[in-house]
Amino acid sequence: MSLNQEARDALKDLEEAGLLRTTREIQTPQGAEVVIDGQPALLFCSNDYLGLANHPRLIQAAHEALNRYGVGAAASRLISGTMTPHREAEQNLAALVGQPSAILYSSGYAANVGTLSTLARPGDLILSDALNHASLIDGCRLSRARIEVYRHADPEHLRALLDEKRSAHPRAFVVTDGLFSMDGDRAPLASLREIADRYDASLIVDEAHSLGVLGEGGSGACAEAGVRPDVFIGTLGKAFGCAGAFAAAGPAVIDLLRNRARSFVFSTAPPPATAAVAAAAAELVRGADDRRARLRRHSLRLRAGLRELGYQVPDDDTPIVPVMIGDPRQTMRISNDLLESGFFVHGIRPPTVPEGTSRLRLVPTAGHEDDHIERLLEAFARLRR
Ligand SMILES: *Cc1c(COP(=O)(O)O)cnc(C)c1O
């Protein structure tokens, strides 16, 4: 059988299972109101939590850096790709999250794969939350350490696993999302910190969805919980409205990552304009309390309104609002119906979420008006009828 024939068969299987994925084209800048495949719609599924992806100050930072530094970094960071904006971004990001040093990666995926596979080694023990992001899972696997998965947000299960397994391994790591990407709930960070300390384990927290959103000045879920992680992972493609990611930690940890993290060492540095936008976004995010307040107001209103309508939505306060449906085909049917009435709400299916938990993942942003939220709730009310 030819490769192409096999691929066609695999796609057909996906389609029959309701799991085929396609892309939709946004023909405007990111924002509350967009044009998708020629049709205007209200966007409710981006991760542009603070509405910064099209912010004039960040656009200006990109223009200035393009004029000053050009388009490409032309080499990896360790060769000749480290430019002034890269250093500035790393300084600003470390300061924002209260860590001594930071290393910039070209994406969150690269950050997680590079950081975990460098810090954990064969023979070590990794304790990983059952709902951790795929990039954390891949980083754990690549390290070839022993991986134990604890039940989602369950400190007692973590404690039991450490009790049983810890002594057989020289080092241990507790790895978790700070704010879970598909469920919108927080990790129990204070308990995780306490247990990690008791068992002499390091705590690594991926704050992809909480950086900029939670904590004072948007410094994240750990800061909100009064917890200091050993390694903080932040991404810049979500609340920062930009691209890239970073790990922040003690200076020796960061120097080791600069030396050994393969996704950093063997990859061209991010474009200088991207780093310049990240540096500017770090300052913008810190001062964005008004945007965070607006985001929180929308999140609470959307959750309460959906529950009043009888939808299964967790009682929480974060901007990741999952509406549980269950079946992947029904999830996509609802998503398509909503798009036809002018609301882009994405369906999330396996393997992104466990079998039987397909859902709509609604995300309000600081860029939405109150009226946008009310219109979405009206659309859900019509669906109910
Ligand atoms: C989005 C995401 C990543 C990946 O970040 P990118 O910059 O998009 O590659 C990593 N971790 C979590 C929890 C995420 O949600």
Short mmCIF file of C-alpha atoms and ligand atoms in Angstrom, two decimals:
data_model
loop_
_atom_site.label_atom_id
_atom_site.label_comp_id
_atom_site.label_asym_id
_atom_site.label_seq_id
_atom_site.Cartn_x
_atom_site.Cartn_y
_atom_site.Cartn_z
CA MET A 1 0.00 0.00 0.00
CA SER A 2 1.31 3.47 -0.82
CA LEU A 3 2.03 5.95 1.94
CA ASN A 4 -0.64 8.24 0.55
CA GLN A 5 -3.23 5.45 0.50
CA GLU A 6 -2.39 4.59 4.12
CA ALA A 7 -2.73 8.24 5.10
CA ARG A 8 -6.12 8.42 3.35
CA ASP A 9 -7.29 5.37 5.32
CA ALA A 10 -6.05 6.86 8.60
CA LEU A 11 -7.91 10.10 7.85
CA LYS A 12 -11.07 8.17 7.02
CA ASP A 13 -10.86 6.37 10.39
CA LEU A 14 -10.49 9.73 12.14
CA GLU A 15 -13.47 11.15 10.27
CA GLU A 16 -15.67 8.15 11.12
CA ALA A 17 -14.76 8.53 14.81
CA GLY A 18 -15.64 12.25 14.72
CA LEU A 19 -11.99 13.11 15.35
CA LEU A 20 -10.86 14.61 12.04
CA ARG A 21 -9.39 18.08 12.53
CA THR A 22 -9.30 20.91 10.05
CA THR A 23 -8.18 24.50 10.25
CA ARG A 24 -10.24 27.62 9.87
CA GLU A 25 -8.72 30.76 8.47
CA ILE A 26 -8.89 34.03 10.37
CA GLN A 27 -8.65 36.88 7.86
CA THR A 28 -8.35 39.75 10.34
CA PRO A 29 -6.12 40.43 13.34
CA GLN A 30 -6.89 38.42 16.47
CA GLY A 31 -9.53 40.06 18.65
CA ALA A 32 -13.10 39.76 19.89
CA GLU A 33 -14.51 40.33 16.40
CA VAL A 34 -12.88 38.50 13.50
CA VAL A 35 -13.63 37.29 9.99
CA ILE A 36 -13.38 33.50 9.61
CA ASP A 37 -13.45 31.96 6.15
CA GLY A 38 -15.20 35.06 4.85
CA GLN A 39 -17.80 35.27 7.64
CA PRO A 40 -17.77 37.74 10.57
CA ALA A 41 -17.83 36.07 13.98
CA LEU A 42 -17.24 36.70 17.66
CA LEU A 43 -14.13 34.77 18.68
CA PHE A 44 -14.42 32.74 21.88
CA CYS A 45 -11.63 30.20 21.63
CA SER A 46 -8.29 31.99 21.43
CA ASN A 47 -5.84 32.18 24.34
CA ASP A 48 -5.35 35.93 23.88
CA TYR A 49 -6.61 36.38 27.44
CA LEU A 50 -5.60 40.01 27.86
CA GLY A 51 -6.36 41.02 24.29
CA LEU A 52 -2.72 41.91 23.55
CA ALA A 53 -2.20 40.04 20.24
CA ASN A 54 -3.09 43.19 18.32
CA HIS A 55 -2.06 45.80 20.89
CA PRO A 56 -0.61 49.02 19.37
CA ARG A 57 2.30 49.17 21.81
CA LEU A 58 3.41 45.64 20.92
CA ILE A 59 3.00 46.31 17.21
CA GLN A 60 5.16 49.39 17.65
CA ALA A 61 7.79 47.36 19.56
CA ALA A 62 7.88 44.90 16.65
CA HIS A 63 8.22 47.68 14.07
CA GLU A 64 11.06 49.32 15.98
CA ALA A 65 12.91 46.04 16.41
CA LEU A 66 12.44 45.16 12.74
CA ASN A 67 13.91 48.50 11.72
CA ARG A 68 16.77 48.22 14.14
CA TYR A 69 17.65 44.53 14.07
CA GLY A 70 16.15 43.12 10.87
CA VAL A 71 14.12 39.99 10.44
CA GLY A 72 16.17 36.95 11.39
CA ALA A 73 18.52 35.89 14.20
CA ALA A 74 20.45 33.81 11.66
CA ALA A 75 21.95 31.28 14.10
CA SER A 76 21.27 29.47 17.34
CA ARG A 77 21.61 31.47 20.52
CA LEU A 78 24.95 29.80 21.37
CA ILE A 79 26.51 30.69 18.02
CA SER A 80 25.70 34.24 16.91
CA GLY A 81 21.94 34.36 17.43
CA THR A 82 21.86 36.10 20.82
CA MET A 83 20.88 39.71 20.20
CA THR A 84 20.02 42.59 22.51
CA PRO A 85 16.24 41.92 22.50
CA HIS A 86 16.82 38.30 23.61
CA ARG A 87 18.76 39.44 26.65
CA GLU A 88 16.21 42.15 27.45
CA ALA A 89 13.32 39.71 27.18
CA GLU A 90 15.02 37.23 29.51
CA GLN A 91 15.68 39.97 32.09
CA ASN A 92 12.11 41.31 31.99
CA LEU A 93 10.55 37.86 32.16
CA ALA A 94 12.68 36.69 35.11
CA ALA A 95 11.79 39.91 36.95
CA LEU A 96 8.07 39.51 36.23
CA VAL A 97 7.93 36.05 37.81
CA GLY A 98 10.38 36.82 40.62
CA GLN A 99 13.09 34.35 39.60
CA PRO A 100 16.81 35.17 39.27
CA SER A 101 17.28 34.06 35.63
CA ALA A 102 15.37 33.05 32.54
CA ILE A 103 16.04 31.31 29.23
CA LEU A 104 13.95 32.14 26.17
CA TYR A 105 12.74 29.30 23.92
CA SER A 106 11.02 29.56 20.57
CA SER A 107 7.82 27.91 21.89
CA GLY A 108 6.26 26.41 24.98
CA TYR A 109 6.55 23.02 23.38
CA ALA A 110 10.30 23.53 22.96
CA ALA A 111 10.58 24.90 26.53
CA ASN A 112 8.94 21.88 28.11
CA VAL A 113 10.70 19.28 26.01
CA GLY A 114 14.08 20.96 26.47
CA THR A 115 13.79 21.79 30.15
CA LEU A 116 12.42 18.47 31.42
CA SER A 117 14.69 16.29 29.33
CA THR A 118 17.72 18.23 30.57
CA LEU A 119 16.89 18.43 34.27
CA ALA A 120 15.51 14.89 34.75
CA ARG A 121 17.77 11.97 33.89
CA PRO A 122 17.40 8.20 33.52
CA GLY A 123 16.98 6.76 37.01
CA ASP A 124 15.19 9.86 38.34
CA LEU A 125 11.54 9.85 39.32
CA ILE A 126 8.95 12.19 37.76
CA LEU A 127 5.50 12.62 39.31
CA SER A 128 3.18 14.01 36.65
CA ASP A 129 -0.45 15.20 36.97
CA ALA A 130 -2.83 13.07 34.88
CA LEU A 131 -4.05 16.14 32.95
CA ASN A 132 -0.66 17.69 32.20
CA HIS A 133 -0.20 19.30 28.78
CA ALA A 134 1.12 17.08 25.97
CA SER A 135 4.39 19.04 25.80
CA LEU A 136 5.10 18.28 29.48
CA ILE A 137 4.32 14.63 28.86
CA ASP A 138 6.69 14.54 25.87
CA GLY A 139 9.43 16.27 27.89
CA CYS A 140 9.03 13.73 30.70
CA ARG A 141 9.21 10.84 28.24
CA LEU A 142 12.26 12.24 26.50
CA SER A 143 14.14 12.44 29.82
CA ARG A 144 13.87 8.63 30.17
CA ALA A 145 13.26 9.09 33.88
CA ARG A 146 10.71 6.82 35.58
CA ILE A 147 7.29 8.48 35.21
CA GLU A 148 4.46 8.03 37.71
CA VAL A 149 1.15 9.74 36.91
CA TYR A 150 -0.85 10.97 39.89
CA ARG A 151 -4.61 11.50 39.76
CA HIS A 152 -5.53 14.99 38.58
CA ALA A 153 -4.95 17.64 41.28
CA ASP A 154 -4.78 14.94 43.95
CA PRO A 155 -2.03 15.70 46.49
CA GLU A 156 -2.83 12.58 48.53
CA HIS A 157 -2.18 10.34 45.55
CA LEU A 158 1.05 12.22 44.90
CA ARG A 159 2.06 11.72 48.52
CA ALA A 160 1.30 7.98 48.36
CA LEU A 161 3.36 7.56 45.18
CA LEU A 162 6.31 9.44 46.64
CA ASP A 163 6.06 7.44 49.83
CA GLU A 164 6.27 4.23 47.88
CA LYS A 165 8.78 5.13 45.15
CA ARG A 166 10.92 8.05 46.27
CA SER A 167 13.73 6.13 48.02
CA ALA A 168 14.59 4.08 44.92
CA HIS A 169 15.57 7.18 42.90
CA PRO A 170 18.36 9.71 43.37
CA ARG A 171 16.18 12.70 42.43
CA ALA A 172 12.48 13.40 42.07
CA PHE A 173 10.42 16.03 40.21
CA VAL A 174 6.80 17.04 40.64
CA VAL A 175 5.53 18.38 37.31
CA THR A 176 2.22 20.17 36.79
CA ASP A 177 0.30 22.76 34.80
CA GLY A 178 -0.41 25.79 37.03
CA LEU A 179 -3.84 26.39 35.44
CA PHE A 180 -5.04 23.38 33.49
CA SER A 181 -5.44 24.17 29.83
CA MET A 182 -8.61 22.23 29.06
CA ASP A 183 -10.37 22.20 32.45
CA GLY A 184 -9.59 25.70 33.69
CA ASP A 185 -8.87 24.60 37.25
CA ARG A 186 -5.77 25.42 39.32
CA ALA A 187 -3.21 22.91 40.51
CA PRO A 188 -3.21 22.56 44.33
CA LEU A 189 0.14 24.35 44.39
CA ALA A 190 0.52 24.94 48.13
CA SER A 191 0.02 21.21 48.83
CA LEU A 192 2.30 20.20 45.96
CA ARG A 193 5.05 22.49 47.30
CA GLU A 194 4.73 21.09 50.80
CA ILE A 195 4.82 17.49 49.61
CA ALA A 196 7.73 18.14 47.24
CA ASP A 197 9.69 19.65 50.15
CA ARG A 198 8.89 16.75 52.44
CA TYR A 199 10.19 14.24 49.87
CA ASP A 200 13.11 16.32 48.65
CA ALA A 201 11.62 16.73 45.18
CA SER A 202 11.80 19.71 42.80
CA LEU A 203 8.58 21.42 41.70
CA ILE A 204 8.25 22.38 38.02
CA VAL A 205 5.16 24.39 37.10
CA ASP A 206 4.00 25.18 33.57
CA GLU A 207 2.18 28.51 33.79
CA ALA A 208 1.19 28.73 30.11
CA HIS A 209 -2.38 29.75 30.97
CA SER A 210 -1.86 31.47 34.31
CA LEU A 211 1.01 33.83 33.48
CA GLY A 212 -0.51 37.25 32.89
CA VAL A 213 -3.89 36.05 34.14
CA LEU A 214 -3.48 35.12 37.82
CA GLY A 215 -1.41 36.53 40.66
CA GLU A 216 -0.26 40.06 41.39
CA GLY A 217 0.80 41.86 38.23
CA GLY A 218 -0.05 38.69 36.30
CA SER A 219 2.87 36.87 37.88
CA GLY A 220 1.00 33.57 37.78
CA ALA A 221 -0.70 30.80 39.74
CA CYS A 222 2.32 30.06 41.95
CA ALA A 223 2.53 33.70 43.03
CA GLU A 224 -1.21 33.72 43.67
CA ALA A 225 -0.82 30.66 45.90
CA GLY A 226 2.26 32.08 47.65
CA VAL A 227 4.39 29.24 46.26
CA ARG A 228 7.86 29.35 44.80
CA PRO A 229 8.45 26.71 42.14
CA ASP A 230 11.98 25.44 41.49
CA VAL A 231 11.38 25.98 37.79
CA PHE A 232 8.73 28.27 36.30
CA ILE A 233 7.71 27.70 32.68
CA GLY A 234 5.87 30.55 31.00
CA THR A 235 4.63 30.86 27.44
CA LEU A 236 4.32 34.05 25.42
CA GLY A 237 1.75 32.97 22.83
CA LYS A 238 -1.21 33.24 25.19
CA ALA A 239 -1.76 36.17 27.58
CA PHE A 240 1.37 37.83 26.11
CA GLY A 241 -0.22 37.86 22.66
CA CYS A 242 3.13 37.07 21.07
CA ALA A 243 5.13 33.84 20.57
CA GLY A 244 7.82 31.88 22.35
CA ALA A 245 8.30 30.74 25.93
CA PHE A 246 10.76 30.71 28.77
CA ALA A 247 11.95 28.80 31.79
CA ALA A 248 12.88 30.83 34.88
CA ALA A 249 14.85 29.48 37.83
CA GLY A 250 18.10 29.86 39.73
CA PRO A 251 21.08 31.06 37.65
CA ALA A 252 22.90 27.70 37.57
CA VAL A 253 19.79 25.85 36.43
CA ILE A 254 19.34 28.35 33.61
CA ASP A 255 23.01 28.13 32.62
CA LEU A 256 22.74 24.36 32.51
CA LEU A 257 19.68 24.64 30.27
CA ARG A 258 21.59 27.02 27.97
CA ASN A 259 24.31 24.40 27.70
CA ARG A 260 22.25 21.26 27.42
CA ALA A 261 18.61 21.79 26.45
CA ARG A 262 18.54 20.39 22.94
CA SER A 263 15.53 22.42 21.78
CA PHE A 264 17.51 25.56 22.71
CA VAL A 265 20.99 24.52 21.58
CA PHE A 266 20.01 23.03 18.23
CA SER A 267 17.43 25.58 17.13
CA THR A 268 17.70 29.01 15.55
CA ALA A 269 17.07 31.86 17.99
CA PRO A 270 13.61 33.46 17.82
CA PRO A 271 13.47 36.52 15.52
CA PRO A 272 14.71 39.64 17.36
CA ALA A 273 11.37 41.38 16.82
CA THR A 274 9.60 38.51 18.58
CA ALA A 275 11.96 38.84 21.55
CA ALA A 276 11.44 42.61 21.57
CA VAL A 277 7.67 42.13 21.67
CA ALA A 278 8.09 39.66 24.55
CA ALA A 279 10.18 42.20 26.47
CA ALA A 280 7.57 44.92 25.89
CA ALA A 281 4.69 42.56 26.70
CA ALA A 282 6.26 41.69 30.08
CA GLU A 283 5.94 45.34 31.08
CA LEU A 284 2.47 45.71 29.59
CA VAL A 285 1.24 42.56 31.37
CA ARG A 286 2.49 43.73 34.74
CA GLY A 287 0.43 46.92 34.50
CA ALA A 288 -2.68 45.27 33.07
CA ASP A 289 -4.81 45.01 36.23
CA ASP A 290 -7.75 46.64 34.46
CA ARG A 291 -7.62 43.98 31.74
CA ARG A 292 -7.38 41.20 34.32
CA ALA A 293 -10.41 42.59 36.19
CA ARG A 294 -12.42 42.72 32.97
CA LEU A 295 -11.35 39.19 32.05
CA ARG A 296 -12.41 37.91 35.45
CA ARG A 297 -15.77 39.68 35.24
CA HIS A 298 -16.46 38.08 31.83
CA SER A 299 -15.34 34.67 33.09
CA LEU A 300 -17.66 34.77 36.10
CA ARG A 301 -20.62 36.06 34.06
CA LEU A 302 -20.16 33.43 31.35
CA ARG A 303 -19.88 30.58 33.85
CA ALA A 304 -22.91 31.71 35.87
CA GLY A 305 -25.02 32.37 32.75
CA LEU A 306 -24.27 28.95 31.25
CA ARG A 307 -25.06 27.18 34.51
CA GLU A 308 -28.38 29.04 34.74
CA LEU A 309 -29.18 27.67 31.29
CA GLY A 310 -28.51 24.15 32.54
CA TYR A 311 -25.09 23.57 30.97
CA GLN A 312 -22.48 21.56 32.83
CA VAL A 313 -19.84 24.17 33.67
CA PRO A 314 -17.52 24.09 36.70
CA ASP A 315 -18.01 26.72 39.40
CA ASP A 316 -14.64 28.49 39.10
CA ASP A 317 -13.30 31.95 38.22
CA THR A 318 -10.72 31.39 35.47
CA PRO A 319 -11.12 32.31 31.78
CA ILE A 320 -10.95 28.69 30.55
CA VAL A 321 -14.62 27.74 30.60
CA PRO A 322 -15.27 24.12 29.63
CA VAL A 323 -18.81 23.14 28.65
CA MET A 324 -18.92 19.37 28.99
CA ILE A 325 -20.65 17.53 26.14
CA GLY A 326 -19.08 14.04 26.09
CA ASP A 327 -19.50 12.78 22.54
CA PRO A 328 -17.02 14.19 19.99
CA ARG A 329 -19.52 14.28 17.10
CA GLN A 330 -22.12 16.14 19.11
CA THR A 331 -19.44 18.52 20.33
CA MET A 332 -18.47 19.39 16.77
CA ARG A 333 -22.12 19.67 15.71
CA ILE A 334 -22.72 22.31 18.37
CA SER A 335 -19.49 24.08 17.44
CA ASN A 336 -20.57 24.20 13.79
CA ASP A 337 -24.08 25.43 14.68
CA LEU A 338 -22.58 28.22 16.78
CA LEU A 339 -20.25 29.25 13.98
CA GLU A 340 -23.20 29.47 11.59
CA SER A 341 -24.81 31.92 13.98
CA GLY A 342 -21.60 33.94 14.24
CA PHE A 343 -19.77 32.55 17.30
CA PHE A 344 -16.46 30.74 16.95
CA VAL A 345 -16.30 28.27 19.83
CA HIS A 346 -13.94 25.36 19.44
CA GLY A 347 -14.72 21.76 20.23
CA ILE A 348 -12.02 19.84 22.11
CA ARG A 349 -11.82 16.10 21.52
CA PRO A 350 -9.47 13.19 22.28
CA PRO A 351 -6.52 12.90 22.31
CA THR A 352 -6.40 16.49 23.68
CA VAL A 353 -8.83 15.42 26.43
CA PRO A 354 -9.67 11.92 27.74
CA GLU A 355 -12.19 9.71 25.90
CA GLY A 356 -15.80 10.60 26.76
CA THR A 357 -14.98 14.14 27.89
CA SER A 358 -15.27 16.06 24.63
CA ARG A 359 -16.23 19.62 25.36
CA LEU A 360 -16.57 23.14 24.11
CA ARG A 361 -13.77 25.27 25.49
CA LEU A 362 -14.97 28.86 25.79
CA VAL A 363 -12.49 31.62 26.42
CA PRO A 364 -13.56 35.20 27.04
CA THR A 365 -10.82 37.82 26.76
CA ALA A 366 -10.26 41.33 28.04
CA GLY A 367 -10.98 42.42 24.46
CA HIS A 368 -14.64 41.37 24.70
CA GLU A 369 -17.42 43.82 25.55
CA ASP A 370 -20.13 42.88 28.07
CA ASP A 371 -22.54 42.75 25.14
CA HIS A 372 -20.42 40.06 23.42
CA ILE A 373 -20.78 37.82 26.47
CA GLU A 374 -24.55 38.38 26.60
CA ARG A 375 -24.88 37.57 22.90
CA LEU A 376 -22.98 34.31 23.39
CA LEU A 377 -25.25 33.38 26.29
CA GLU A 378 -28.30 34.09 24.11
CA ALA A 379 -26.89 31.78 21.44
CA PHE A 380 -26.48 29.03 24.05
CA ALA A 381 -30.06 29.66 25.25
CA ARG A 382 -31.31 29.20 21.66
CA LEU A 383 -29.32 25.95 21.39
CA ARG A 384 -31.00 24.70 24.55
CA ARG A 385 -34.39 25.24 22.96
C1 LIG B 1 0.05 26.06 24.87
C2 LIG B 1 0.77 25.29 25.93
C3 LIG B 1 2.12 24.95 25.78
C4 LIG B 1 2.84 25.14 24.49
O1 LIG B 1 3.18 26.45 24.29
P1 LIG B 1 3.44 26.96 22.79
O2 LIG B 1 4.17 28.21 22.97
O3 LIG B 1 2.08 27.12 22.19
O4 LIG B 1 4.25 25.89 22.11
C5 LIG B 1 2.76 24.37 26.85
N1 LIG B 1 2.11 24.10 28.01
C6 LIG B 1 0.81 24.36 28.17
C7 LIG B 1 0.13 24.04 29.46
C8 LIG B 1 0.10 24.96 27.13
O5 LIG B 1 -1.20 25.20 27.26
#
